[in-house]
Short mmCIF file of C-alpha atoms in Angstrom, two decimals:
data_model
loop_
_atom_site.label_atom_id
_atom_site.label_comp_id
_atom_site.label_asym_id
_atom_site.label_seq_id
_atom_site.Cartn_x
_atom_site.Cartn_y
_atom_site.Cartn_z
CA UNK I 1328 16.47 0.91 20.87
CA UNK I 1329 15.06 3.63 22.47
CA UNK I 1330 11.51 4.74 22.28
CA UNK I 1331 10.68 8.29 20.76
CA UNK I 1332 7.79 10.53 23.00
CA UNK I 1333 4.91 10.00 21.13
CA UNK I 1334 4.33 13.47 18.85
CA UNK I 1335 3.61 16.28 19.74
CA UNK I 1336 -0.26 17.33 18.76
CA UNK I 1337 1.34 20.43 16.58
CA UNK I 1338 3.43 17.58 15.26
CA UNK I 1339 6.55 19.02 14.33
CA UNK I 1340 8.56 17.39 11.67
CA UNK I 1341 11.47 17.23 13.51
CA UNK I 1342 9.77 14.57 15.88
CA UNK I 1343 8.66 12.88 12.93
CA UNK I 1344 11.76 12.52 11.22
CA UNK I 1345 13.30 11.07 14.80
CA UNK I 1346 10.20 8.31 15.40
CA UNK I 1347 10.34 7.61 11.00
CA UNK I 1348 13.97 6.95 11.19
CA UNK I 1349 13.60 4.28 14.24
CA UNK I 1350 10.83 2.58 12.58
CA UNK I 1351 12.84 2.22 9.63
CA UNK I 1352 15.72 0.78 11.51
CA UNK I 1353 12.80 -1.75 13.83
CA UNK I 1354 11.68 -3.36 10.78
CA UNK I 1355 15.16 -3.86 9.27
CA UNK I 1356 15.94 -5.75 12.45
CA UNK I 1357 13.10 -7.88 11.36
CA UNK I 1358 13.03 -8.50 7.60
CA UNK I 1359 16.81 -7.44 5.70
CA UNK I 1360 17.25 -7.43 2.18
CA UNK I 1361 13.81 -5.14 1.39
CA UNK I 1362 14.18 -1.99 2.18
CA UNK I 1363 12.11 -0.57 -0.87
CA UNK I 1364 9.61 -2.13 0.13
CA UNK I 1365 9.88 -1.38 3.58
CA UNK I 1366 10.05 2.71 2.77
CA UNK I 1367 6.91 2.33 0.36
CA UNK I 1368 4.99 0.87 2.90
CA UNK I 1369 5.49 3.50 5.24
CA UNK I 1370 4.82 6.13 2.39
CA UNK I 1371 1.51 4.33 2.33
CA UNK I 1372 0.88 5.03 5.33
CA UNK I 1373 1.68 8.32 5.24
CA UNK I 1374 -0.21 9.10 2.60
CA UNK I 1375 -3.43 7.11 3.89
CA UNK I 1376 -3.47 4.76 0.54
CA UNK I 1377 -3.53 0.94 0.30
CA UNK I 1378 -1.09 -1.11 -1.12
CA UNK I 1379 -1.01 -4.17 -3.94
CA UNK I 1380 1.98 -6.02 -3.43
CA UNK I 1381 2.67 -8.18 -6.30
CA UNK I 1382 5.69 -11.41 -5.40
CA UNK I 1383 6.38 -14.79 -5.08
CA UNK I 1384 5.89 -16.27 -1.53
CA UNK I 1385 8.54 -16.68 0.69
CA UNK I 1386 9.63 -12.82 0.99
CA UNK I 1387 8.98 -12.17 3.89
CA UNK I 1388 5.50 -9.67 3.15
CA UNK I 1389 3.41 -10.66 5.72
CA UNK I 1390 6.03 -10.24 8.48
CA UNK I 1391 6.86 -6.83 7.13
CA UNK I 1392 2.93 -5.94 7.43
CA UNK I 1393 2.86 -7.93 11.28
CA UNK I 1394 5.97 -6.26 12.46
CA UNK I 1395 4.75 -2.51 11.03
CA UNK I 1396 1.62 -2.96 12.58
CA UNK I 1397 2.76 -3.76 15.98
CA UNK I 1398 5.24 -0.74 15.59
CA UNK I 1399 2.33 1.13 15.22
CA UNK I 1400 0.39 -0.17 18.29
CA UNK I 1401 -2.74 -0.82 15.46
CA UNK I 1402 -4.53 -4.01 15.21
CA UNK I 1403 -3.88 -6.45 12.58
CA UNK I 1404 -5.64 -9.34 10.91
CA UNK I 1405 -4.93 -11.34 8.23
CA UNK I 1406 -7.26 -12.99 5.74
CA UNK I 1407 -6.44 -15.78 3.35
CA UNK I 1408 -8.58 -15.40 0.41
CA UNK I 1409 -9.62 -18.01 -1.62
CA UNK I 1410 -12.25 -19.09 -4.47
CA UNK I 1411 -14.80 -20.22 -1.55
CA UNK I 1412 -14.80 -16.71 0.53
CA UNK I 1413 -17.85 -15.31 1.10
CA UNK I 1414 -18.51 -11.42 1.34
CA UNK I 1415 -20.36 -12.41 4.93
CA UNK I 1416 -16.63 -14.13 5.70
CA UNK I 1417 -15.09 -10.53 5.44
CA UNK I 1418 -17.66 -8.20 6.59
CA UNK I 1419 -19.14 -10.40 9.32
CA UNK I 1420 -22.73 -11.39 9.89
CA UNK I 1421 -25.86 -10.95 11.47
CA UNK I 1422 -27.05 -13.10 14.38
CA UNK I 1423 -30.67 -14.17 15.16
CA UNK I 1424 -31.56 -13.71 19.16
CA UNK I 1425 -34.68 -15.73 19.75
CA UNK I 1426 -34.96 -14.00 23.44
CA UNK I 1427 -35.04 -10.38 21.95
CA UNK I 1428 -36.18 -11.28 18.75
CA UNK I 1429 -33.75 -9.47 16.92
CA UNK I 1430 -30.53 -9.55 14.64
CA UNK I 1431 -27.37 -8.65 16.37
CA UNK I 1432 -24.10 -7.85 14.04
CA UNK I 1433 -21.34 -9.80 14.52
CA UNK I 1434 -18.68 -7.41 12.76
CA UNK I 1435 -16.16 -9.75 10.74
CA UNK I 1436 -12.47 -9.23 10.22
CA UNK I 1437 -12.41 -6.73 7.73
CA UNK I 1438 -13.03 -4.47 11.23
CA UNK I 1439 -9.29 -3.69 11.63
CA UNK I 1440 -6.95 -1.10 11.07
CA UNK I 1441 -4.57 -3.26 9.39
CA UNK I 1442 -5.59 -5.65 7.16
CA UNK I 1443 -3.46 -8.14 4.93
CA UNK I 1444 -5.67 -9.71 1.97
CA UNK I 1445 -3.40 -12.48 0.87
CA UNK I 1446 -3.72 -13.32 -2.65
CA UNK I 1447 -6.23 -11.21 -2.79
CA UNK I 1448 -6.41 -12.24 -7.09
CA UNK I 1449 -8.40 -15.33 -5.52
CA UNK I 1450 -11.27 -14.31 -3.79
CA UNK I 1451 -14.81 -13.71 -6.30
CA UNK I 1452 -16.45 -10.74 -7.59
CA UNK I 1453 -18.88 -9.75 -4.84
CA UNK I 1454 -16.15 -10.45 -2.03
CA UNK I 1455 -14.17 -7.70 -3.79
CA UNK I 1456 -16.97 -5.71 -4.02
CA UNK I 1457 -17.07 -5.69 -0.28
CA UNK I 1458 -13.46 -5.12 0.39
CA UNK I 1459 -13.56 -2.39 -2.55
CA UNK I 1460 -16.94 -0.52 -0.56
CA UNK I 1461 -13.95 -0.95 2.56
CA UNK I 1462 -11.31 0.81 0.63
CA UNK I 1463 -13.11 3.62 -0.75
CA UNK I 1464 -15.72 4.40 1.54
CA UNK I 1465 -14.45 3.64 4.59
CA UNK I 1466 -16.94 1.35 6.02
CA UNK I 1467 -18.97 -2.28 5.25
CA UNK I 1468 -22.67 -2.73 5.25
CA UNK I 1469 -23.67 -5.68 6.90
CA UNK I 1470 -27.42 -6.68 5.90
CA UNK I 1471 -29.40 -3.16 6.89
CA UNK I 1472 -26.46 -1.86 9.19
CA UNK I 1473 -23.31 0.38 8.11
CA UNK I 1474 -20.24 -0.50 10.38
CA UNK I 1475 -17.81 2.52 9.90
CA UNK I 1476 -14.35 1.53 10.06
CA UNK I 1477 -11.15 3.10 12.14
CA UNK I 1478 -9.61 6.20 10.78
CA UNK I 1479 -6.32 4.18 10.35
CA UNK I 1480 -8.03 1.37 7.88
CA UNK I 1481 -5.19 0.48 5.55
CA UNK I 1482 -5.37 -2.54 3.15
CA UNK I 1483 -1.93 -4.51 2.13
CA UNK I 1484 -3.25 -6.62 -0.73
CA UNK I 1485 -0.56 -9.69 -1.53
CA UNK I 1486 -0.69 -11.76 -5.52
CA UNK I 1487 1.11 -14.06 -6.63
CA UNK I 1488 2.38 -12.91 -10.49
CA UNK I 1489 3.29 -16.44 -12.02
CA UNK I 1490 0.46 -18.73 -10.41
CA UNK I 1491 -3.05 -17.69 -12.51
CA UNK I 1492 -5.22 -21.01 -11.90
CA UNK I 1493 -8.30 -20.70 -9.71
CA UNK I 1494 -7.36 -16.40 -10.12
CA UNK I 1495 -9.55 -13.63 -10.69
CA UNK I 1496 -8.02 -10.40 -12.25
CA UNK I 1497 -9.14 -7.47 -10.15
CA UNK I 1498 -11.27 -5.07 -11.55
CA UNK I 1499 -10.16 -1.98 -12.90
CA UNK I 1500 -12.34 -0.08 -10.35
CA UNK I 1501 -10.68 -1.77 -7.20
CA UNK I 1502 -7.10 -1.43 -9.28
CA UNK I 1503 -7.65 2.33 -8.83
CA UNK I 1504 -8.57 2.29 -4.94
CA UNK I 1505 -5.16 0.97 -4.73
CA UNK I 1506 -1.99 4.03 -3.96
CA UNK I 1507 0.40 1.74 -4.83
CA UNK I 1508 1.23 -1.72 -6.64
CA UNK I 1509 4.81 -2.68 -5.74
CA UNK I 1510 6.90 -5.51 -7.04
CA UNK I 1511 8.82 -7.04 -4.70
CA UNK I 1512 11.80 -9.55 -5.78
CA UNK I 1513 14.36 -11.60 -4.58
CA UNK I 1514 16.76 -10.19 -2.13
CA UNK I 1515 20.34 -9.98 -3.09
CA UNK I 1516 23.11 -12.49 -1.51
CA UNK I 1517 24.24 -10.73 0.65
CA UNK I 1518 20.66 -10.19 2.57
CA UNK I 1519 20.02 -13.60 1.93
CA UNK I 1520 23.36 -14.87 3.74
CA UNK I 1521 22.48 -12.17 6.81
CA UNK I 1522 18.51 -13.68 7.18
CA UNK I 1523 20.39 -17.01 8.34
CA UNK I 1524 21.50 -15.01 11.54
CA UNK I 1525 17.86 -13.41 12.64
CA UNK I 1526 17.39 -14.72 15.97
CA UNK I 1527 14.01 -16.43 14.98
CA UNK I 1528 15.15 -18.09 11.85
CA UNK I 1529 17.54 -19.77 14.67
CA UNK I 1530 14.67 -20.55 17.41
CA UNK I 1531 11.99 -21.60 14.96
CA UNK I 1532 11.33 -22.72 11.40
CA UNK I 1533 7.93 -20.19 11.23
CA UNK I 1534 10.06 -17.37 11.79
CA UNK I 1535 6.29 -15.54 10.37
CA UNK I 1536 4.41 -16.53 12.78
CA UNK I 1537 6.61 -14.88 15.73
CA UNK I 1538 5.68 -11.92 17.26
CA UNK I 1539 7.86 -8.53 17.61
CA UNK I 1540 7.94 -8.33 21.42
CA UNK I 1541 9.45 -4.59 21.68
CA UNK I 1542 7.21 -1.94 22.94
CA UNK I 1543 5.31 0.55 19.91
CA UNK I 1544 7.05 3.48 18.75
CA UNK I 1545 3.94 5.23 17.69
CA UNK I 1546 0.42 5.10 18.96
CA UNK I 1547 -3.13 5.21 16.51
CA UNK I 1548 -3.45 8.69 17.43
CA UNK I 1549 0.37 9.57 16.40
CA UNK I 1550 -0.25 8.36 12.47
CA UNK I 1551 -3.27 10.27 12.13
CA UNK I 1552 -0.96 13.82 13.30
CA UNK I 1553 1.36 12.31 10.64
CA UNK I 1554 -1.04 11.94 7.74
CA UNK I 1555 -2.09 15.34 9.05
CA UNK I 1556 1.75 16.71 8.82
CA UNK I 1557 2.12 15.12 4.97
CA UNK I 1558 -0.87 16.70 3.98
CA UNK I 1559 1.31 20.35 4.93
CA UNK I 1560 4.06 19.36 3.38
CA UNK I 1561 4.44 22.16 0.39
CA UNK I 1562 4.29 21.70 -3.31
CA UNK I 1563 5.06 23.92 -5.83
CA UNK I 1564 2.68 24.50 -8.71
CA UNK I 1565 5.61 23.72 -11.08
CA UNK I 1566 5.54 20.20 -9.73
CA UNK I 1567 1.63 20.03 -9.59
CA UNK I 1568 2.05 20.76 -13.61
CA UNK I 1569 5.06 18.09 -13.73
CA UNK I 1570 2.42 15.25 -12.13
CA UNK I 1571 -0.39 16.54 -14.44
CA UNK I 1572 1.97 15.76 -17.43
CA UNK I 1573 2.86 13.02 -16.33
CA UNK I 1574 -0.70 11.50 -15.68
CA UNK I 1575 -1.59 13.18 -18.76
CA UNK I 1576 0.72 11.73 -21.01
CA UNK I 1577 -0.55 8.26 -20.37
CA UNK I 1578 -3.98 9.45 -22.09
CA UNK I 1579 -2.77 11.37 -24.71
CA UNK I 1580 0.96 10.37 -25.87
CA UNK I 1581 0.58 12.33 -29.03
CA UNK I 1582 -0.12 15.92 -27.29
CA UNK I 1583 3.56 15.42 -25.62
CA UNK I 1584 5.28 14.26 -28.90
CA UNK I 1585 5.23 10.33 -27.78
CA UNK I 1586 4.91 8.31 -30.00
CA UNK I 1587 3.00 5.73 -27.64
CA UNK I 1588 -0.56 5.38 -28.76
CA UNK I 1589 -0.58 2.90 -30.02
CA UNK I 1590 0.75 0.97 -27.15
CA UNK I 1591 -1.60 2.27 -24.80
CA UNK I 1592 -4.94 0.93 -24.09
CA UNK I 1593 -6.23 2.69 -21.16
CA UNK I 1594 -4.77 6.03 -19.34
CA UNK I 1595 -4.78 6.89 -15.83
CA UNK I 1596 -7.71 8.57 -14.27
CA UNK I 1597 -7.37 12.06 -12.52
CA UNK I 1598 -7.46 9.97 -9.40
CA UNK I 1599 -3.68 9.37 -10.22
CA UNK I 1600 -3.08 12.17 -10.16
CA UNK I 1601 -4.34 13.20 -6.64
CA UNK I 1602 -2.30 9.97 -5.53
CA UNK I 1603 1.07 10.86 -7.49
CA UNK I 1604 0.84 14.12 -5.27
CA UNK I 1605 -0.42 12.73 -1.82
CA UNK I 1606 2.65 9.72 -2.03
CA UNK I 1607 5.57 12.61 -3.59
CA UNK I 1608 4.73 14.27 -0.09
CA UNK I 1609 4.59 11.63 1.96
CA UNK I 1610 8.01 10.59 0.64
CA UNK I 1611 9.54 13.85 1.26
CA UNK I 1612 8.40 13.70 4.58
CA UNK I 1613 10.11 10.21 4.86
CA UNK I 1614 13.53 11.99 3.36
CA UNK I 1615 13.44 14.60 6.19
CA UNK I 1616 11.48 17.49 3.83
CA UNK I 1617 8.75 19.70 4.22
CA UNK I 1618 8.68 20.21 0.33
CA UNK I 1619 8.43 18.03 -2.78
CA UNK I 1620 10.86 17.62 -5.68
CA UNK I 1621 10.66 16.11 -8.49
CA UNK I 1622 12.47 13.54 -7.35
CA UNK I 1623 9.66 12.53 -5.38
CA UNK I 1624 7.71 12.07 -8.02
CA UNK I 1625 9.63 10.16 -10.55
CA UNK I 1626 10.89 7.50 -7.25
CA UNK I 1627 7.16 6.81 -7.01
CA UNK I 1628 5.24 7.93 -10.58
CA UNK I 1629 5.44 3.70 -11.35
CA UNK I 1630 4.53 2.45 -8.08
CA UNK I 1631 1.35 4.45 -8.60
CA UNK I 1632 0.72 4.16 -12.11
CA UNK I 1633 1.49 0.72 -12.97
CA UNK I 1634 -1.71 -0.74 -12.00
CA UNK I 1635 -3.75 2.44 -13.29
CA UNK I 1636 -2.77 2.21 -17.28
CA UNK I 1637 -3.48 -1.00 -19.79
CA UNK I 1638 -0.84 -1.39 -22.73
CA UNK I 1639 -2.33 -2.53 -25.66
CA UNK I 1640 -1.61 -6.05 -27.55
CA UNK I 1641 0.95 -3.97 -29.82
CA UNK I 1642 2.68 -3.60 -27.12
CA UNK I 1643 2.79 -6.97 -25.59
CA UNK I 1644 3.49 -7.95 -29.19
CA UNK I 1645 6.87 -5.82 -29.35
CA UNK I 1646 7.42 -7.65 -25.33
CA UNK I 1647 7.07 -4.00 -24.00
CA UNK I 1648 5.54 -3.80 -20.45
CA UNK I 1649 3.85 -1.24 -18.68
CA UNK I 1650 6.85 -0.31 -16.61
CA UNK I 1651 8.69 0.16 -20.35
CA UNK I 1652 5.91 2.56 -21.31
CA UNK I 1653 6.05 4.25 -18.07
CA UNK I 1654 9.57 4.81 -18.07
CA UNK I 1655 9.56 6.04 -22.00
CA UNK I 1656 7.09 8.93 -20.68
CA UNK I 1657 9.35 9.84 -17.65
CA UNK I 1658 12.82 9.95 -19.95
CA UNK I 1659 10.53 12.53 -22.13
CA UNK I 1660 8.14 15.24 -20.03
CA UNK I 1661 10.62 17.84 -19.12
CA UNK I 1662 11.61 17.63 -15.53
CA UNK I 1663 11.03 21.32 -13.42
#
């Protein structure tokens, strides 16, 4: 595969198109059968918003997240988290020097630019509170010092949906910091026959723990000029109205002639709205636009409301799920 020139600094979308396309086709070559997943991630990144991804294990997330990152020539770490983490486990630590008499930081491995919480659910309230000071703010405090984190932070948060022992739901607060929550199933037969021929399902039985030896397509400095590029990419106001309905509708059903109240615990904050619009754009981008439809939007309006809206016990009652709600509002506000 050849290697695009790194983009230009007035970051033309033409280039971008060219390097999206052959990242799209390097991680294929590494994980087949989840290609959603695969295009969400990178409208993620685009859009500079962290992702929940909610699966069982075994499909192939963290070697998505590994393989992306080294596409991307941006440091990676992974963190297992579990019921004994400690915030000082993420964040790092302070060190004692008896010759100096003074503390030293030690920053810990929340100092990344791409970081994979696995089962995040698992980890206690103040480590979240840590990794949620990460996500919004852009930094972690470590006992009187502020570490500021790399422009290119981006969080890929894995949980488990069907294990809930030794869990801890995450707060509505940190639900919010989140751009997406995806859910990621089983591939098809077809994928599953063509995994059997990956070269390192053949050479090893941790085909995960294998790294991508081709060279980066894109450098830390090239995804900035692409967030940079989304953020120009033009939207209409009738579209801006479309995602305010839409957002809207999950507070007040009754204003848009739903009759959804009472299934409906908890709307989406404004914040849902700013995301809606920063992940339509980054997925026109990703389909070779420089404008949004509202197609955009209603590919992506559950990825990024899911997690941001409660259904009430009605509506567990009648089995109805927040993706039924969600798509009951999207078959009703008007498309533009």
């Amino acid at each position: 595969m050849s290697i695009p020139e790194t983009i230009a600094p007035e970051a033309p979308f033409e280039d971008a198109h060219h390097g999206l396309g052959l990242l799209i086709e390097r991680l294929e070559t590494v994980v087949v059968g989840q290609r959603p997943l695969i295009e969400k991630l990178i409208v993620a990144l685009l859009a500079g918003g962290h992702v929940l991804v909610e699966g069982v294990p075994g499909l192939a997330k963290t070697r998505i997240v590994r393989a992306l990152s080294q596409a991307l020539d941006l440091p990676f770490r992974r963190i297992q988290f579990t019921p004994d983490l400690l915030p000082a486990d993420l964040t790092g630590t302070q060190i004692y020097r008896p010759s100096s008499g003074t503390f030293d930081v030690r920053p810990g491995p929340i100092v990344t630019s791409v970081l994979l919480a696995d089962e995040i659910n698992r980890a206690p309230a103040k480590v979240q509170s840590a990794l949620l000071e990460a996500m919004q703010e852009g930094q972690v405090t470590v006992g009187d010092e502020t570490i500021i984190l790399p422009e290119t932070f981006w969080v890929l948060a894995t949980q488990n949906p069907i294990e809930h022992e030794g869990t801890y739901p995450l707060p509505e607060a940190q639900l919010d910091r989140f751009l997406f929550k995806v859910l990621v199933g089983y591939p098809d037969r077809a994928a599953e026959l063509a995994m059997l021929d990956l070269p390192s399902v053949a050479e090893t039985s941790q085909p995960e723990s294998r790294p991508d030896d081709e060279p980066p397509l894109f450098n830390p400095e090239d995804v900035i000029r692409l967030r940079r590029l989304t953020a120009s990419v033009r939207v209409a106001d009738s579209i801006k109205e479309y995602v305010v309905d839409l957002v809207r509708a999950t507070r007040d059903p009754e204003a848009y002639g739903l009759g959804l109240a009472p299934l409906i615990e908890l709307g989406a904050s404004p914040r849902a709205t700013i995301s809606l619009v920063r992940a339509a754009r980054a997925h026109a981008l990703l389909n070779r636009r420089d404008y949004v439809t509202p197609h955009d939007v209603k590919s992506l309006a559950r990825d990024v409301l899911r997690h941001r809206i409660m259904v009430s016990y009605e509506a567990d009652a009648e089995g109805l799920s927040v993706d039924d709600v969600l798509m009951k509002i999207l078959d009703h506000i008007p498309v533009p």
